[in-house]
CSV table of C-alpha atoms and ligand atoms in Angstrom, one decimal:
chain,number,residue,atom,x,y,z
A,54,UNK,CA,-9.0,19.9,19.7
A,55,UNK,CA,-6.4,17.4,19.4
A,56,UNK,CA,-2.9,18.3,19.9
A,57,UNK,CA,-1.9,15.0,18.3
A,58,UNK,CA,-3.4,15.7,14.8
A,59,UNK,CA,-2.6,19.4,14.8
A,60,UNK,CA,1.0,18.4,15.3
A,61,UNK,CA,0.6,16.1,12.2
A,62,UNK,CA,-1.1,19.5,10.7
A,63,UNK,CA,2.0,21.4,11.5
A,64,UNK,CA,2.4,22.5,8.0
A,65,UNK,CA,-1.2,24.7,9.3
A,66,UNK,CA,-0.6,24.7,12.8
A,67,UNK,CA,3.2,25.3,13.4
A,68,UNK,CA,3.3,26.5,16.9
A,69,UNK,CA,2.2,23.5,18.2
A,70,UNK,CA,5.2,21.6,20.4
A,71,UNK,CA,6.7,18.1,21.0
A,72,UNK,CA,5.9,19.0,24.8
A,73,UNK,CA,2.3,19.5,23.3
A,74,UNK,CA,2.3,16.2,21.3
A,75,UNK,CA,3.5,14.2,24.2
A,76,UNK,CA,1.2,15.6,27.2
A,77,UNK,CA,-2.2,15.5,24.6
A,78,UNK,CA,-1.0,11.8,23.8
A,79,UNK,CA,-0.4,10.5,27.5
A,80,UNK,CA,-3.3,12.3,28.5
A,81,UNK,CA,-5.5,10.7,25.3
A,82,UNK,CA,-3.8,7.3,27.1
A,83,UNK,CA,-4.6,7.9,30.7
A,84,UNK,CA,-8.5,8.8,29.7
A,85,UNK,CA,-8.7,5.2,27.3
A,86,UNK,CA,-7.7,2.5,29.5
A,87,UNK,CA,-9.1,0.2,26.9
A,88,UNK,CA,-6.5,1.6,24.3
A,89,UNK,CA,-3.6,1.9,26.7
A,90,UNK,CA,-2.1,-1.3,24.9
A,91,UNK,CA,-2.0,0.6,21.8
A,92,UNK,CA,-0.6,4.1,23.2
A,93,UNK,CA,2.2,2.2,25.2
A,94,UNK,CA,3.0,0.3,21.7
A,95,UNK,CA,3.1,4.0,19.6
A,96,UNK,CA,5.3,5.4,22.6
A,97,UNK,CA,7.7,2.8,23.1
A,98,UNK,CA,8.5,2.8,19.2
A,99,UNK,CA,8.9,6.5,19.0
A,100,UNK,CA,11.0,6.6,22.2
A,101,UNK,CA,13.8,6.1,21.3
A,102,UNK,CA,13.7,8.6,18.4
A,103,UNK,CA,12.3,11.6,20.9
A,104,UNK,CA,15.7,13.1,20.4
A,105,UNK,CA,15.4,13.5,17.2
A,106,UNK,CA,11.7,14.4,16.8
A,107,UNK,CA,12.7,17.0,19.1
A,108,UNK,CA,15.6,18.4,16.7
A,109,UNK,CA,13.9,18.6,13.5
A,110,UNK,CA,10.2,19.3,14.5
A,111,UNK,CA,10.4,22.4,15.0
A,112,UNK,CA,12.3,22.8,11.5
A,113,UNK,CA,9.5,22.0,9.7
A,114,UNK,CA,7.5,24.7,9.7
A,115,UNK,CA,10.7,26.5,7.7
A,116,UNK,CA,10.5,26.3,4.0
A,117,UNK,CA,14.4,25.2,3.5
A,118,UNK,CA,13.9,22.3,6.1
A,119,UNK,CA,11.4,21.0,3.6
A,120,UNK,CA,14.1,21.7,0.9
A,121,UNK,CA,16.8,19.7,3.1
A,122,UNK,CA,16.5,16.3,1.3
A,123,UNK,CA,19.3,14.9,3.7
A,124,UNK,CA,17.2,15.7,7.0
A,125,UNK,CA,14.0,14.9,5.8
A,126,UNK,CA,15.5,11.8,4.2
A,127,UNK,CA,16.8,10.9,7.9
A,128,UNK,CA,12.9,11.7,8.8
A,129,UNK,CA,11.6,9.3,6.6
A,130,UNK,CA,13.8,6.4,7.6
A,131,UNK,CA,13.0,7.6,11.5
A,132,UNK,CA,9.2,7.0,10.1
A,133,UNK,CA,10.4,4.1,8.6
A,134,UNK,CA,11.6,2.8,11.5
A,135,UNK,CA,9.1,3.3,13.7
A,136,UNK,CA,6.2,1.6,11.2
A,137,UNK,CA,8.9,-1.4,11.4
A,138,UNK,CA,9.0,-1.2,15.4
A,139,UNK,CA,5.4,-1.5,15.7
A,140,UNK,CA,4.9,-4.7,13.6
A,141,UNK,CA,1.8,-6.1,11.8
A,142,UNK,CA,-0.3,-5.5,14.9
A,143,UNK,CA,-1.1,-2.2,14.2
A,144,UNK,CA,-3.1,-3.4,11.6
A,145,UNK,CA,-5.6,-4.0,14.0
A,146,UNK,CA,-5.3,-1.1,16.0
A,147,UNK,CA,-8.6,0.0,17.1
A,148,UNK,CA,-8.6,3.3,19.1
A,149,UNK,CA,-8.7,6.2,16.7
A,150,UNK,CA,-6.1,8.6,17.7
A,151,UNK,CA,-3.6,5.4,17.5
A,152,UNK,CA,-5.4,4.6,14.0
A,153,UNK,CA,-4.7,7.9,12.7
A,154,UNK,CA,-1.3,7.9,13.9
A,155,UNK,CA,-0.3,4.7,12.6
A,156,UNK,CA,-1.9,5.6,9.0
A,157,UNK,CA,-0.4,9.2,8.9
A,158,UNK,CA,3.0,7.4,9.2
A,159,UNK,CA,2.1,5.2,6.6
A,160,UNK,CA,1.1,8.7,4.0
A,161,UNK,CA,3.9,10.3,5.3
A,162,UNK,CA,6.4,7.5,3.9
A,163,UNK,CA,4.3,7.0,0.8
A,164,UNK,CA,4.3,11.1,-0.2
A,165,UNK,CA,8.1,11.6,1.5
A,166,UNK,CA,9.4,8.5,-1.0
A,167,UNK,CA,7.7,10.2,-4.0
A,168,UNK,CA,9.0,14.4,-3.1
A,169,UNK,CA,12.5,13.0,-1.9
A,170,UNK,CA,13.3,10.8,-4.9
A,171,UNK,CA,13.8,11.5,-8.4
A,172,UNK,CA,11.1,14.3,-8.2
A,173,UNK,CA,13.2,16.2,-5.8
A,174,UNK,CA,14.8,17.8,-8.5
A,175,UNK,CA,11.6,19.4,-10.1
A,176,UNK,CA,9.9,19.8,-6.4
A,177,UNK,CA,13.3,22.2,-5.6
A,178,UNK,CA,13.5,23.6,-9.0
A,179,UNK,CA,9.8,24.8,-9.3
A,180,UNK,CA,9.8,26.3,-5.8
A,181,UNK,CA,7.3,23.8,-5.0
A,182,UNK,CA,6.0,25.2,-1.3
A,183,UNK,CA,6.3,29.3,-2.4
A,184,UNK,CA,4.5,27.8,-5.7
A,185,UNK,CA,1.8,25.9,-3.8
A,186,UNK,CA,1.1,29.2,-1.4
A,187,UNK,CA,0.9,31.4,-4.3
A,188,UNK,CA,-1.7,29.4,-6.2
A,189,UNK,CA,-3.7,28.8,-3.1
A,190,UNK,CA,-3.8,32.5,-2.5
A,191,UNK,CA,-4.7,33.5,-6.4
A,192,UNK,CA,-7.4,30.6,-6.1
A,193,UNK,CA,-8.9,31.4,-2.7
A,194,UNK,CA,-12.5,31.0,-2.2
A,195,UNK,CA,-15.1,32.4,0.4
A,196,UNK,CA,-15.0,31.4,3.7
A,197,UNK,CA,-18.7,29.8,3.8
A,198,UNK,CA,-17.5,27.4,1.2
A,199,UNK,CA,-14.9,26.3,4.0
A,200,UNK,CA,-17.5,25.2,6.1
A,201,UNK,CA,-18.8,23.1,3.3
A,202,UNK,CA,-16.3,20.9,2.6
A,203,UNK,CA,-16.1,19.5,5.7
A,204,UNK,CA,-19.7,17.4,4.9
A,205,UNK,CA,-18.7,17.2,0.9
A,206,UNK,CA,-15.7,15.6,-0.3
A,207,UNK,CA,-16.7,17.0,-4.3
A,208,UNK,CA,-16.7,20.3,-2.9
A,209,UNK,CA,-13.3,20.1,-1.3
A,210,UNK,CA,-12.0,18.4,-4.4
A,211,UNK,CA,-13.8,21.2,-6.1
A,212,UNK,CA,-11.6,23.9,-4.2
A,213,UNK,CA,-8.5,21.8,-4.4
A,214,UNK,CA,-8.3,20.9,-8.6
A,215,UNK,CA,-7.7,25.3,-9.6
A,216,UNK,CA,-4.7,24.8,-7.2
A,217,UNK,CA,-3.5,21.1,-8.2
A,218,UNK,CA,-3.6,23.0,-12.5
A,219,UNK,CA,-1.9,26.2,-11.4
A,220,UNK,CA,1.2,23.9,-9.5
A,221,UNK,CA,0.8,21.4,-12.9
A,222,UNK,CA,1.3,24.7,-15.1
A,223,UNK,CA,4.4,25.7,-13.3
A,224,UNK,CA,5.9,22.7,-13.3
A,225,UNK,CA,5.2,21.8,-17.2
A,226,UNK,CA,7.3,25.7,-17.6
A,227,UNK,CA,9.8,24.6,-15.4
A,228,UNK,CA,13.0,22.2,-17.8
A,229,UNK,CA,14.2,19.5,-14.7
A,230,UNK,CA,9.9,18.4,-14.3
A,231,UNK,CA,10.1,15.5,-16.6
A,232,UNK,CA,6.6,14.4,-17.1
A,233,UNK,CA,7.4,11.1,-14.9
A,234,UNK,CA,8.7,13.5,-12.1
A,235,UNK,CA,5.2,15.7,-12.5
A,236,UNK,CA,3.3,12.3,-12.2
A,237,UNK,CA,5.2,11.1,-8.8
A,238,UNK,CA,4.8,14.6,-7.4
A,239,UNK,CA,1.0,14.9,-8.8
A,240,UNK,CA,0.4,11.0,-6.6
A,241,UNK,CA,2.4,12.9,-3.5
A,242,UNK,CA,0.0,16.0,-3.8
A,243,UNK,CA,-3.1,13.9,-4.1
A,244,UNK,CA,-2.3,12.0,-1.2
A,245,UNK,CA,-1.2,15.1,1.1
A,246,UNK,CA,-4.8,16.8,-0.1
A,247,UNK,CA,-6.5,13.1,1.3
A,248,UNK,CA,-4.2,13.1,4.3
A,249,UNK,CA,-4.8,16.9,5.3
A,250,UNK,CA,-9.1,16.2,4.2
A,251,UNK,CA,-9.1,13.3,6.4
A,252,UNK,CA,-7.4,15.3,10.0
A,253,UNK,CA,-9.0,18.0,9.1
A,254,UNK,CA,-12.6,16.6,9.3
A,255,UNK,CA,-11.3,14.5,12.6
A,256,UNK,CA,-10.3,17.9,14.4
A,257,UNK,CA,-13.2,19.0,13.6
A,258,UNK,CA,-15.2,16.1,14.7
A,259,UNK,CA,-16.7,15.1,12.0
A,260,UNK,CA,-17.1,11.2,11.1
A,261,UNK,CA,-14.2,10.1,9.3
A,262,UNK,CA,-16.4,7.7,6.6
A,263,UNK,CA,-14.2,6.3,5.0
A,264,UNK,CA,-12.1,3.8,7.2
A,265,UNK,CA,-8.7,5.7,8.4
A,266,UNK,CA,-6.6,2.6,7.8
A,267,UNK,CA,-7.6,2.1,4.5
A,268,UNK,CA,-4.5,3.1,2.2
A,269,UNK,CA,-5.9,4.0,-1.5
A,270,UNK,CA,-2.1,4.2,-2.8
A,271,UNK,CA,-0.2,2.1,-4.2
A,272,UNK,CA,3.5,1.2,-2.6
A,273,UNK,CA,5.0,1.0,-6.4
B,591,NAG,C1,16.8,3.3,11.4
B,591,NAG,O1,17.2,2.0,11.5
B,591,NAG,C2,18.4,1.6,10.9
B,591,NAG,C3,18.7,0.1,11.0
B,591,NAG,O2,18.5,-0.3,12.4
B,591,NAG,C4,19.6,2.5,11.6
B,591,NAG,O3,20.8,2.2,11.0
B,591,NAG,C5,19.2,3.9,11.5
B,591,NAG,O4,20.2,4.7,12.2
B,591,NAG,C6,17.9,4.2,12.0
B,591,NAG,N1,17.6,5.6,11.6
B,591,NAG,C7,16.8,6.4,12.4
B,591,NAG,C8,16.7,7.8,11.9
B,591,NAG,O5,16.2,6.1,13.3
């Protein structure tokens, strides 16, 4: 399994390092000569921020890091930054692991623009991570429909909607989620659920169908 993606999992993998990260990644670089071009690119962008990385990584698997708007606002621009480092050439990336990389920067800046705007206030206000694990416990399903998903896209969407109306009914009780702030966060959430789909079924080796790079959002 990929240390790479399960450190962009870390929501569901938190005890995975930056030490981790970096030794998988080299080591991904050192077995692709052919990609080498395109690790050495990803690296040299994020160097400069490994001090950082290193700071508030570990933070994030704690609920009030993701409640910090002015540290994961410094996150975004460091993910900002580094999509800006590595140029219009990584649009033609073509080794996966620096594919997936490159679009999971581009989903994190288009859901952390969306939670750490305007919606912040109802995303604080209606406790959205405690909310999220609660209706993801009340709405669990057996384990064999786990296995499922990973071949059937419906059927993950079909465990994912319960959860998506139990946060939309807590938000529509709670006063500061203004029905543009549930929209924003609602375009976040679907996002993060296509994000986590897409690493999830790479972990796991399946084919990743539809094409990585593709970005189904719009920037607005
Ligand atoms: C991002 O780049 C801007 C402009 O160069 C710089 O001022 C800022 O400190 C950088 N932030 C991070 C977190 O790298």
């Amino acid at each position: 399994m990929s240390k790479t993606v399960l450190f962009v999992l870390f929501l569901a993998f938190p005890t995975v390092t930056v030490a981790d990260f970096l030794d998988d990644f080299l080591k991904h670089a050192s077995d692709n000569p052919s990609c080498s071009e395109e690790f050495k690119k990803i690296l040299a962008c994020a160097q400069p921020h490994f001090e950082l990385i290193r700071e508030v990584y570990p933070k994030l698997n704690s609920i009030s890091t993701l409640y910090n708007i002015g540290l994961m606002n410094k996150g975004l621009q460091l993910v900002e930054n580094v999509t800006i480092c590595l140029g219009e050439e990584k649009r033609d990336f073509k080794c996966t692991l620096p594919k997936i990389v490159v679009t999971s920067l581009d989903y994190a800046q288009y859901i952390g623009k969306k939670v750490y705007g305007d919606a912040f206030h109802c995303f604080i206000n209606v406790n959205a991570i405690e909310t999220f694990q609660i209706c993801a416990a009340e709405n669990q399903q057996p384990r064999n429909i786990h296995e499922n998903v990973l071949n059937d896209e419906s059927a993950y969407k079909k465990i994912a909607q319960p959860i998506v109306e139990c946060m939309a009914k807590k938000m529509y009780e709670t006063p500061s989620c203004t029905i543009d702030r549930i929209v924003e966060l609602y375009h976040a959430g679907e996002a993060g659920l296509d994000l986590y789909y897409s690493l999830l079924k790479f972990v796991k080796g399946v084919q990743v169908e539809r094409s990585f790079s593709d970005n189904n959002y719009c920037r607005a």
